[in-house]
Amino acid sequence: SIKGGKLRRCHGVSETAACTQGHPFVPVNPETQTSGFDPRVIFAIRNFATAFPAFHTDKHIAYHGGAGQAPEHQWRKVRDEYIESSMKTWWEMAQWWRTADYYKVALYLPFEWLLSPAKGPKLVQSLADVYAEAGFEVAPAQDIPCIWYQMAQKEWKRQDALMVYKPGYTANQRDFMAQQLKEHFDEVKDDAYLQSILEEYREEVMKTTKLDQKADAEPGR
């Protein structure tokens, strides 16, 4: 978190075992922090096909002063260079938490389901149930749909404000992502819930991916 203009670890009720996981200068090592955390893990996951460009947008805003998406030619360049290594990291993260000795995934939290009117309220209730089991005070069940809508509405508006174009992939890249998701599906035969998420992601990749060209040269060059 940022406080007083300085980067610091998050402490108190909001701290998690992976709180510093994304920071390149702070070792995380969740396995060394088991004494301070409940073993139940809420694992947020998002289809790689949309998580990858969203991460690129976040970096553009955080480190380059952008107000939204980076120019499309920049996205294409990053996509073509890093798609394979980035998808490998995406899956390794899921596999680490899924197979950790101490931590156990109590709930997968798919980004897409969280924003879905059909699945979102039920998923938020499941999230509240996990927190309640861990001893936290949670909102009553009758308030969950309203809480979900307030959260989802903010995210819908945020995405509408950020999105100038739909990031695309080449046909080969689409097929690569679909094949990787199929292989990951086969790897987790002991986890039907995660399989259902991965299968939905694979179908979305094949049905909704915007087919695009390879990286362009910068405009005017």
XYZ file of N, CA and C in Angstrom:
663
model
N 0.836 -1.182 0.000
C 0.000 0.000 0.000
C 0.878 1.242 0.000
N 0.303 2.378 -0.350
C 1.028 3.632 -0.358
C 0.578 4.465 0.822
N 1.519 4.907 1.637
C 1.201 5.761 2.760
C 2.344 6.740 2.959
N 2.008 8.007 3.033
C 3.050 9.006 3.212
C 4.018 9.059 2.048
N 3.543 8.668 0.855
C 4.400 8.713 -0.318
C 5.394 7.576 -0.400
N 5.307 6.585 0.481
C 6.252 5.484 0.480
C 5.530 4.149 0.312
N 6.199 3.255 -0.393
C 5.647 1.925 -0.567
C 5.874 1.112 0.693
N 4.841 0.476 1.196
C 4.979 -0.337 2.395
C 4.088 -1.559 2.285
N 4.378 -2.555 3.079
C 3.532 -3.736 3.094
C 2.197 -3.412 3.724
N 1.161 -4.125 3.276
C -0.149 -3.928 3.896
C -0.198 -4.726 5.190
N -0.598 -4.091 6.254
C -0.684 -4.734 7.554
C -2.116 -4.643 8.079
N -2.406 -5.461 9.091
C -3.718 -5.388 9.713
C -4.718 -6.307 9.057
N -5.988 -5.928 9.111
C -7.045 -6.833 8.665
C -7.003 -7.081 7.166
N -6.356 -6.207 6.398
C -6.363 -6.372 4.953
C -5.177 -7.172 4.443
N -4.251 -7.544 5.324
C -3.053 -8.236 4.852
C -3.380 -9.668 4.463
N -2.740 -10.153 3.412
C -2.884 -11.534 2.978
C -1.509 -12.144 2.802
N -1.477 -13.462 2.681
C -0.203 -14.155 2.519
C 0.492 -13.759 1.230
N -0.278 -13.324 0.241
C 0.295 -12.949 -1.048
C 0.244 -11.444 -1.265
N 0.195 -10.693 -0.177
C -0.011 -9.255 -0.282
C 1.069 -8.564 -1.097
N 2.307 -9.056 -1.028
C 3.394 -8.422 -1.774
C 3.791 -9.232 -2.997
N 2.926 -10.149 -3.408
C 3.302 -11.104 -4.442
C 3.679 -10.435 -5.758
N 3.026 -9.341 -6.099
C 3.280 -8.725 -7.388
C 4.391 -7.701 -7.391
N 5.048 -7.483 -6.268
C 6.059 -6.431 -6.209
C 7.441 -7.015 -6.460
N 8.181 -6.501 -7.423
C 9.446 -7.137 -7.809
C 10.567 -6.989 -6.793
N 10.434 -6.102 -5.815
C 11.525 -5.859 -4.883
C 11.307 -6.479 -3.512
N 10.172 -7.122 -3.305
C 9.857 -7.682 -1.996
C 9.604 -9.174 -2.132
N 10.475 -10.036 -1.594
C 10.220 -11.479 -1.665
C 8.907 -11.823 -0.971
N 8.173 -12.769 -1.541
C 6.866 -13.096 -0.997
C 6.930 -14.342 -0.109
N 7.267 -15.479 -0.726
C 7.396 -16.734 -0.006
C 6.207 -17.011 0.917
N 4.995 -17.180 0.367
C 3.827 -17.429 1.229
C 4.010 -18.632 2.143
N 4.804 -19.606 1.687
C 4.982 -20.809 2.498
C 5.718 -20.527 3.807
N 6.382 -19.371 3.900
C 7.076 -19.017 5.151
C 6.179 -18.216 6.082
N 4.945 -17.954 5.673
C 4.059 -17.096 6.455
C 2.845 -17.855 6.993
N 2.943 -19.170 7.064
C 1.780 -19.972 7.452
C 1.320 -19.711 8.878
N 2.225 -19.287 9.752
C 1.833 -19.074 11.149
C 0.887 -17.902 11.309
N 0.855 -17.014 10.345
C 0.037 -15.814 10.475
C -1.242 -15.824 9.676
N -1.512 -16.925 8.944
C -2.658 -16.913 8.048
C -3.461 -18.197 8.097
N -4.745 -18.050 7.883
C -5.648 -19.181 7.768
C -5.286 -19.955 6.501
N -5.381 -21.266 6.490
C -5.005 -22.031 5.297
C -5.971 -21.885 4.129
N -7.181 -21.394 4.394
C -8.162 -21.265 3.320
C -7.813 -20.087 2.415
N -7.799 -20.341 1.122
C -7.397 -19.344 0.136
C -8.562 -19.021 -0.792
N -8.775 -17.746 -1.024
C -9.712 -17.288 -2.053
C -8.861 -16.901 -3.253
N -8.981 -17.671 -4.328
C -8.107 -17.472 -5.483
C -8.859 -16.775 -6.607
N -8.490 -15.530 -6.858
C -9.090 -14.768 -7.957
C -8.442 -15.189 -9.269
N -9.257 -15.452 -10.265
C -8.752 -15.901 -11.550
C -9.511 -15.179 -12.663
N -8.820 -14.966 -13.767
C -9.439 -14.310 -14.924
C -8.913 -14.973 -16.190
N -9.760 -15.088 -17.172
C -9.341 -15.678 -18.440
C -8.077 -14.984 -18.927
N -7.054 -15.769 -19.235
C -5.793 -15.175 -19.658
C -5.982 -14.247 -20.851
N -6.888 -14.585 -21.736
C -7.087 -13.792 -22.948
C -7.484 -12.351 -22.653
N -8.139 -12.113 -21.527
C -8.486 -10.737 -21.150
C -7.607 -10.223 -20.017
N -7.073 -11.134 -19.196
C -6.197 -10.712 -18.103
C -4.894 -10.124 -18.640
N -4.364 -10.698 -19.693
C -3.099 -10.252 -20.273
C -3.186 -8.793 -20.756
N -4.144 -8.433 -21.609
C -4.233 -7.030 -22.023
C -4.640 -6.095 -20.885
N -5.437 -6.592 -19.925
C -5.809 -5.747 -18.782
C -4.581 -5.397 -17.954
N -3.683 -6.357 -17.766
C -2.446 -6.112 -17.035
C -1.586 -5.101 -17.781
N -1.554 -5.207 -19.098
C -0.795 -4.247 -19.906
C -1.366 -2.845 -19.739
N -2.681 -2.729 -19.705
C -3.322 -1.432 -19.497
C -2.986 -0.865 -18.121
N -3.051 -1.729 -17.101
C -2.732 -1.275 -15.742
C -1.304 -0.760 -15.654
N -0.370 -1.446 -16.309
C 1.027 -0.995 -16.311
C 1.170 0.330 -17.047
N 0.444 0.472 -18.137
C 0.495 1.718 -18.908
C 0.027 2.893 -18.055
N -0.998 2.666 -17.249
C -1.522 3.719 -16.381
C -0.573 3.985 -15.215
N -0.087 2.914 -14.592
C 0.714 3.051 -13.373
C 2.112 3.593 -13.625
N 2.728 3.175 -14.735
C 4.140 3.494 -14.938
C 4.424 4.453 -16.083
N 3.431 4.701 -16.928
C 3.673 5.552 -18.088
C 2.716 6.741 -18.163
N 1.976 6.962 -17.091
C 1.099 8.119 -17.047
C -0.100 8.040 -17.960
N -0.454 6.850 -18.403
C -1.594 6.715 -19.292
C -2.910 6.912 -18.570
N -3.933 7.234 -19.334
C -5.265 7.406 -18.766
C -6.172 6.236 -19.119
N -5.660 5.293 -19.907
C -6.436 4.151 -20.350
C -5.543 3.176 -21.068
N -6.061 2.558 -22.110
C -5.280 1.582 -22.848
C -4.076 2.225 -23.532
N -3.007 1.442 -23.661
C -1.875 1.875 -24.468
C -2.285 1.834 -25.937
N -1.600 2.560 -26.803
C -1.925 2.484 -28.235
C -1.910 1.036 -28.722
N -2.760 0.749 -29.689
C -2.939 -0.641 -30.105
C -1.663 -1.258 -30.665
N -0.830 -0.464 -31.340
C 0.402 -1.044 -31.880
C 1.338 -1.471 -30.751
N 1.271 -0.785 -29.611
C 2.088 -1.183 -28.468
C 1.567 -2.488 -27.867
N 0.251 -2.608 -27.764
C -0.329 -3.851 -27.277
C 0.096 -5.018 -28.155
N 0.048 -4.839 -29.477
C 0.420 -5.924 -30.381
C 1.871 -6.343 -30.179
N 2.731 -5.370 -29.981
C 4.152 -5.676 -29.789
C 4.368 -6.475 -28.508
N 3.752 -6.031 -27.411
C 3.875 -6.741 -26.136
C 3.260 -8.136 -26.247
N 2.106 -8.212 -26.863
C 1.416 -9.494 -27.033
C 2.283 -10.494 -27.787
N 2.842 -10.087 -28.905
C 3.619 -11.007 -29.732
C 4.891 -11.467 -29.030
N 5.449 -10.610 -28.187
C 6.709 -10.943 -27.525
C 6.512 -11.780 -26.266
N 5.413 -11.536 -25.544
C 5.295 -12.110 -24.205
C 4.135 -13.069 -24.002
N 3.356 -13.378 -25.024
C 2.155 -14.190 -24.799
C 2.491 -15.552 -24.205
N 3.510 -16.208 -24.702
C 3.808 -17.559 -24.223
C 4.328 -17.545 -22.788
N 5.276 -16.672 -22.497
C 5.828 -16.622 -21.140
C 4.796 -16.131 -20.139
N 3.933 -15.215 -20.562
C 2.924 -14.680 -19.649
C 1.858 -15.722 -19.330
N 1.462 -16.508 -20.321
C 0.461 -17.535 -20.040
C 1.055 -18.625 -19.161
N 2.331 -18.918 -19.330
C 3.005 -19.896 -18.479
C 2.974 -19.424 -17.021
N 3.281 -18.146 -16.797
C 3.265 -17.594 -15.442
C 1.858 -17.598 -14.863
N 0.883 -17.267 -15.697
C -0.531 -17.258 -15.273
C -0.922 -18.618 -14.714
N -0.547 -19.688 -15.392
C -0.922 -21.014 -14.943
C -0.080 -21.464 -13.755
N 1.188 -21.123 -13.738
C 2.039 -21.508 -12.614
C 1.522 -20.924 -11.302
N 0.999 -19.719 -11.367
C 0.420 -19.097 -10.178
C -0.753 -19.925 -9.654
N -1.646 -20.314 -10.551
C -2.798 -21.120 -10.144
C -2.358 -22.471 -9.592
N -1.405 -23.094 -10.245
C -0.945 -24.405 -9.814
C -0.251 -24.347 -8.453
N 0.488 -23.279 -8.198
C 1.171 -23.195 -6.903
C 0.156 -23.187 -5.768
N -0.850 -22.323 -5.868
C -1.839 -22.226 -4.800
C -2.699 -23.475 -4.732
N -2.942 -24.107 -5.866
C -3.782 -25.299 -5.878
C -3.097 -26.484 -5.203
N -1.784 -26.535 -5.282
C -1.056 -27.706 -4.775
C -0.202 -27.399 -3.551
N -0.348 -26.217 -2.973
C 0.458 -25.850 -1.806
C 0.184 -26.809 -0.652
N 1.194 -27.025 0.176
C 1.067 -27.964 1.294
C 0.133 -27.440 2.386
N 0.265 -26.166 2.715
C -0.506 -25.595 3.822
C -1.782 -24.935 3.335
N -1.669 -24.100 2.332
C -2.829 -23.357 1.837
C -3.707 -24.255 0.951
N -5.006 -24.099 1.097
C -5.961 -24.854 0.295
C -6.987 -23.893 -0.289
N -7.240 -24.021 -1.576
C -8.199 -23.132 -2.223
C -9.599 -23.449 -1.723
N -10.176 -22.487 -1.008
C -11.543 -22.650 -0.508
C -12.563 -22.178 -1.535
N -12.139 -21.239 -2.389
C -13.062 -20.694 -3.379
C -12.278 -20.089 -4.528
N -12.624 -20.495 -5.746
C -12.130 -19.799 -6.935
C -13.081 -18.640 -7.212
N -12.500 -17.497 -7.550
C -13.295 -16.291 -7.760
C -13.061 -15.796 -9.191
N -13.758 -16.379 -10.158
C -13.561 -15.953 -11.550
C -14.058 -14.523 -11.769
N -13.202 -13.712 -12.331
C -13.531 -12.309 -12.594
C -14.805 -12.202 -13.417
N -14.925 -13.043 -14.428
C -16.067 -12.978 -15.337
C -17.364 -13.329 -14.624
N -17.319 -14.308 -13.725
C -18.515 -14.696 -12.990
C -18.911 -13.605 -12.002
N -17.914 -12.961 -11.451
C -18.189 -11.917 -10.471
C -18.979 -10.768 -11.086
N -18.780 -10.516 -12.378
C -19.472 -9.415 -13.054
C -20.730 -9.872 -13.792
N -21.055 -11.139 -13.686
C -22.211 -11.682 -14.396
C -23.482 -11.564 -13.560
N -24.537 -10.944 -14.095
C -25.797 -10.876 -13.346
C -26.331 -12.258 -12.985
N -26.042 -13.258 -13.807
C -26.543 -14.599 -13.542
C -25.740 -15.313 -12.450
N -24.437 -15.059 -12.393
C -23.574 -15.794 -11.466
C -23.016 -14.944 -10.331
N -22.960 -13.628 -10.552
C -22.301 -12.759 -9.589
C -22.852 -12.791 -8.175
N -24.168 -12.577 -7.969
C -24.701 -12.571 -6.602
C -24.450 -13.878 -5.860
N -24.615 -15.001 -6.549
C -24.376 -16.297 -5.911
C -22.904 -16.442 -5.530
N -22.006 -15.954 -6.397
C -20.576 -16.047 -6.108
C -20.210 -15.176 -4.912
N -20.789 -13.982 -4.824
C -20.526 -13.112 -3.678
C -21.040 -13.752 -2.394
N -22.174 -14.449 -2.466
C -22.670 -15.162 -1.286
C -21.699 -16.266 -0.873
N -21.144 -16.975 -1.860
C -20.148 -18.005 -1.548
C -18.921 -17.387 -0.896
N -18.536 -16.224 -1.374
C -17.403 -15.508 -0.788
C -17.699 -15.127 0.660
N -18.902 -14.625 0.898
C -19.301 -14.265 2.264
C -19.305 -15.492 3.171
N -19.717 -16.618 2.630
C -19.749 -17.846 3.429
C -18.347 -18.258 3.865
N -17.378 -18.125 2.971
C -15.998 -18.475 3.317
C -15.482 -17.549 4.414
N -15.764 -16.260 4.273
C -15.342 -15.314 5.302
C -16.016 -15.612 6.644
N -17.299 -15.951 6.599
C -18.019 -16.254 7.843
C -17.429 -17.474 8.536
N -17.083 -18.484 7.761
C -16.476 -19.688 8.328
C -15.130 -19.382 8.976
N -14.460 -18.352 8.477
C -13.159 -17.970 9.029
C -13.305 -17.026 10.223
N -14.546 -16.683 10.570
C -14.772 -15.878 11.754
C -15.011 -14.407 11.520
N -15.142 -13.997 10.250
C -15.396 -12.592 9.952
C -16.893 -12.298 9.961
N -17.234 -11.079 10.317
C -18.625 -10.642 10.228
C -18.944 -10.314 8.781
N -20.036 -10.810 8.276
C -20.407 -10.573 6.881
C -21.819 -10.004 6.802
N -22.150 -9.469 5.661
C -23.478 -8.891 5.440
C -24.530 -9.995 5.418
N -25.749 -9.682 5.826
C -26.834 -10.677 5.750
C -27.131 -11.036 4.298
N -27.632 -12.242 4.107
C -27.858 -12.772 2.761
C -28.771 -11.875 1.928
N -29.754 -11.239 2.558
C -30.684 -10.421 1.785
C -30.034 -9.170 1.209
N -28.869 -8.787 1.753
C -28.169 -7.602 1.246
C -27.180 -7.926 0.129
N -26.887 -9.198 -0.074
C -25.851 -9.586 -1.030
C -26.148 -9.112 -2.457
N -27.366 -9.285 -2.988
C -27.610 -8.821 -4.363
C -27.333 -7.331 -4.551
N -27.706 -6.524 -3.569
C -27.458 -5.087 -3.669
C -25.964 -4.787 -3.604
N -25.261 -5.461 -2.703
C -23.812 -5.288 -2.592
C -23.137 -5.671 -3.903
N -23.593 -6.797 -4.478
C -23.021 -7.228 -5.757
C -23.257 -6.170 -6.835
N -24.460 -5.664 -6.930
C -24.776 -4.717 -7.994
C -23.947 -3.439 -7.870
N -23.781 -2.942 -6.662
C -22.993 -1.733 -6.467
C -21.550 -1.940 -6.903
N -21.001 -3.106 -6.581
C -19.635 -3.430 -6.980
C -19.530 -3.589 -8.493
N -20.437 -4.364 -9.065
C -20.383 -4.661 -10.494
C -20.579 -3.402 -11.325
N -21.505 -2.548 -10.902
C -21.773 -1.323 -11.649
C -20.532 -0.450 -11.737
N -19.779 -0.359 -10.647
C -18.550 0.433 -10.649
C -17.531 -0.142 -11.629
N -17.416 -1.462 -11.659
C -16.447 -2.082 -12.554
C -16.883 -1.972 -14.008
N -18.174 -2.115 -14.284
C -18.652 -1.929 -15.656
C -18.315 -0.529 -16.158
N -18.561 0.472 -15.323
C -18.277 1.852 -15.716
C -16.778 2.079 -15.891
N -15.985 1.470 -15.014
C -14.532 1.625 -15.121
C -14.028 1.043 -16.434
N -14.530 -0.127 -16.797
C -14.098 -0.752 -18.040
C -14.546 0.047 -19.258
N -15.763 0.558 -19.220
C -16.246 1.371 -20.337
C -15.380 2.610 -20.541
N -14.920 3.202 -19.433
C -14.089 4.401 -19.522
C -12.697 4.088 -20.050
N -12.195 2.896 -19.756
C -10.835 2.535 -20.157
C -10.744 2.028 -21.588
N -11.764 1.303 -22.038
C -11.668 0.583 -23.298
C -11.880 1.492 -24.501
N -10.857 1.571 -25.336
C -10.955 2.298 -26.597
C -11.069 1.300 -27.749
N -10.404 0.161 -27.613
C -10.449 -0.886 -28.626
C -10.453 -2.241 -27.908
N -10.916 -3.266 -28.602
C -10.869 -4.609 -28.054
C -9.545 -5.241 -28.459
N -8.694 -5.581 -27.495
C -7.410 -6.190 -27.848
C -7.621 -7.505 -28.595
N -6.894 -7.668 -29.674
C -7.043 -8.862 -30.487
C -5.817 -9.753 -30.447
N -5.970 -10.922 -31.033
C -4.890 -11.899 -31.141
C -4.876 -12.455 -32.563
N -3.732 -12.953 -33.004
C -3.700 -13.631 -34.291
C -4.396 -14.981 -34.146
N -4.730 -15.589 -35.270
C -5.387 -16.894 -35.229
C -4.499 -17.929 -34.539
N -3.206 -17.863 -34.797
C -2.289 -18.808 -34.156
C -2.245 -18.601 -32.641
N -2.295 -17.349 -32.222
C -2.288 -17.061 -30.784
C -3.579 -17.516 -30.127
N -4.694 -17.327 -30.800
C -5.978 -17.825 -30.279
C -5.916 -19.336 -30.094
N -5.396 -20.027 -31.096
C -5.315 -21.480 -31.017
C -4.338 -21.922 -29.931
N -3.269 -21.173 -29.754
C -2.303 -21.480 -28.693
C -2.973 -21.383 -27.327
N -3.715 -20.313 -27.077
C -4.383 -20.150 -25.784
C -5.403 -21.254 -25.554
N -6.169 -21.585 -26.584
C -7.178 -22.636 -26.449
C -6.521 -23.980 -26.146
N -5.416 -24.271 -26.810
C -4.728 -25.528 -26.585
C -4.143 -25.599 -25.176
N -3.569 -24.495 -24.709
C -3.034 -24.463 -23.354
C -4.136 -24.685 -22.321
N -5.273 -24.067 -22.535
C -6.387 -24.227 -21.603
C -6.900 -25.668 -21.607
N -6.899 -26.291 -22.777
C -7.291 -27.707 -22.857
C -6.304 -28.569 -22.078
N -5.017 -28.310 -22.213
C -4.006 -29.087 -21.490
C -4.126 -28.868 -19.983
N -4.390 -27.631 -19.573
C -4.554 -27.355 -18.140
C -5.803 -28.042 -17.603
N -6.864 -28.070 -18.406
C -8.088 -28.783 -18.035
C -7.761 -30.241 -17.726
N -6.950 -30.858 -18.586
C -6.596 -32.260 -18.397
C -5.704 -32.477 -17.178
N -4.969 -31.438 -16.776
C -4.065 -31.545 -15.633
C -4.804 -31.570 -14.298
N -6.033 -31.067 -14.271
C -6.732 -30.905 -12.982
C -7.983 -31.769 -12.913
N -7.834 -33.018 -13.276
C -8.975 -33.936 -13.281
C -9.563 -34.123 -11.884
N -8.786 -33.791 -10.854
C -9.269 -33.932 -9.479
C -10.012 -32.697 -8.990
N -10.208 -31.729 -9.863
C -10.822 -30.462 -9.458
C -11.877 -30.063 -10.487
N -13.078 -30.606 -10.336
C -14.143 -30.383 -11.322
C -14.539 -28.912 -11.420
N -14.463 -28.196 -10.295
C -14.859 -26.781 -10.306
C -13.887 -25.960 -11.152
N -12.596 -26.185 -10.955
C -11.601 -25.479 -11.764
C -11.703 -25.906 -13.218
N -12.000 -27.171 -13.449
C -12.185 -27.623 -14.824
C -13.311 -26.861 -15.514
N -14.397 -26.624 -14.785
C -15.522 -25.906 -15.387
C -15.129 -24.482 -15.765
N -14.273 -23.866 -14.954
C -13.796 -22.516 -15.265
C -12.915 -22.533 -16.503
N -11.982 -23.472 -16.546
C -11.055 -23.553 -17.672
C -11.773 -23.883 -18.968
N -12.777 -24.750 -18.902
C -13.525 -25.090 -20.105
C -14.299 -23.876 -20.614
N -14.876 -23.122 -19.703
C -15.579 -21.907 -20.115
C -14.598 -20.917 -20.741
N -13.414 -20.802 -20.168
C -12.403 -19.900 -20.722
C -12.000 -20.334 -22.130
N -11.827 -21.631 -22.324
C -11.433 -22.121 -23.649
C -12.520 -21.811 -24.682
N -13.776 -22.019 -24.304
C -14.868 -21.724 -25.226
C -14.925 -20.240 -25.556
N -14.701 -19.398 -24.556
C -14.706 -17.956 -24.801
C -13.581 -17.556 -25.750
N -12.417 -18.165 -25.571
C -11.291 -17.863 -26.452
C -11.643 -18.202 -27.893
N -12.237 -19.362 -28.108
C -12.546 -19.789 -29.476
C -13.697 -19.003 -30.087
N -14.648 -18.578 -29.264
C -15.850 -17.935 -29.810
C -15.767 -16.415 -29.866
N -15.030 -15.799 -28.948
C -15.118 -14.340 -28.837
C -13.824 -13.591 -29.124
N -12.728 -14.304 -29.389
C -11.462 -13.618 -29.654
C -11.544 -12.791 -30.924
N -11.120 -11.554 -30.823
C -11.006 -10.693 -31.996
C -9.735 -11.081 -32.738
N -9.881 -11.525 -34.003
C -8.711 -11.919 -34.779
C -8.015 -10.678 -35.312
N -6.696 -10.662 -35.154
C -5.910 -9.464 -35.406
C -4.671 -9.847 -36.216
N -3.887 -8.845 -36.531
C -2.651 -9.047 -37.273
C -1.474 -9.075 -36.326
N -0.300 -9.350 -36.855
C 0.906 -9.281 -36.055
C 1.232 -7.826 -35.759
N 2.228 -7.627 -34.885
C 2.579 -6.274 -34.450
C 2.888 -5.380 -35.625
N 2.303 -4.181 -35.614
C 2.578 -3.180 -36.631
C 3.831 -2.397 -36.267
N 4.406 -1.735 -37.234
C 5.419 -0.717 -36.926
C 4.690 0.470 -36.332
N 5.391 1.274 -35.577
C 4.770 2.459 -34.990
C 4.264 3.358 -36.109
N 3.150 4.041 -35.893
C 2.582 4.908 -36.929
C 3.611 5.915 -37.436
N 3.646 6.041 -38.756
C 4.554 7.032 -39.350
C 5.928 6.477 -39.647
N 6.186 5.208 -39.284
C 7.503 4.636 -39.532
C 7.453 3.642 -40.683
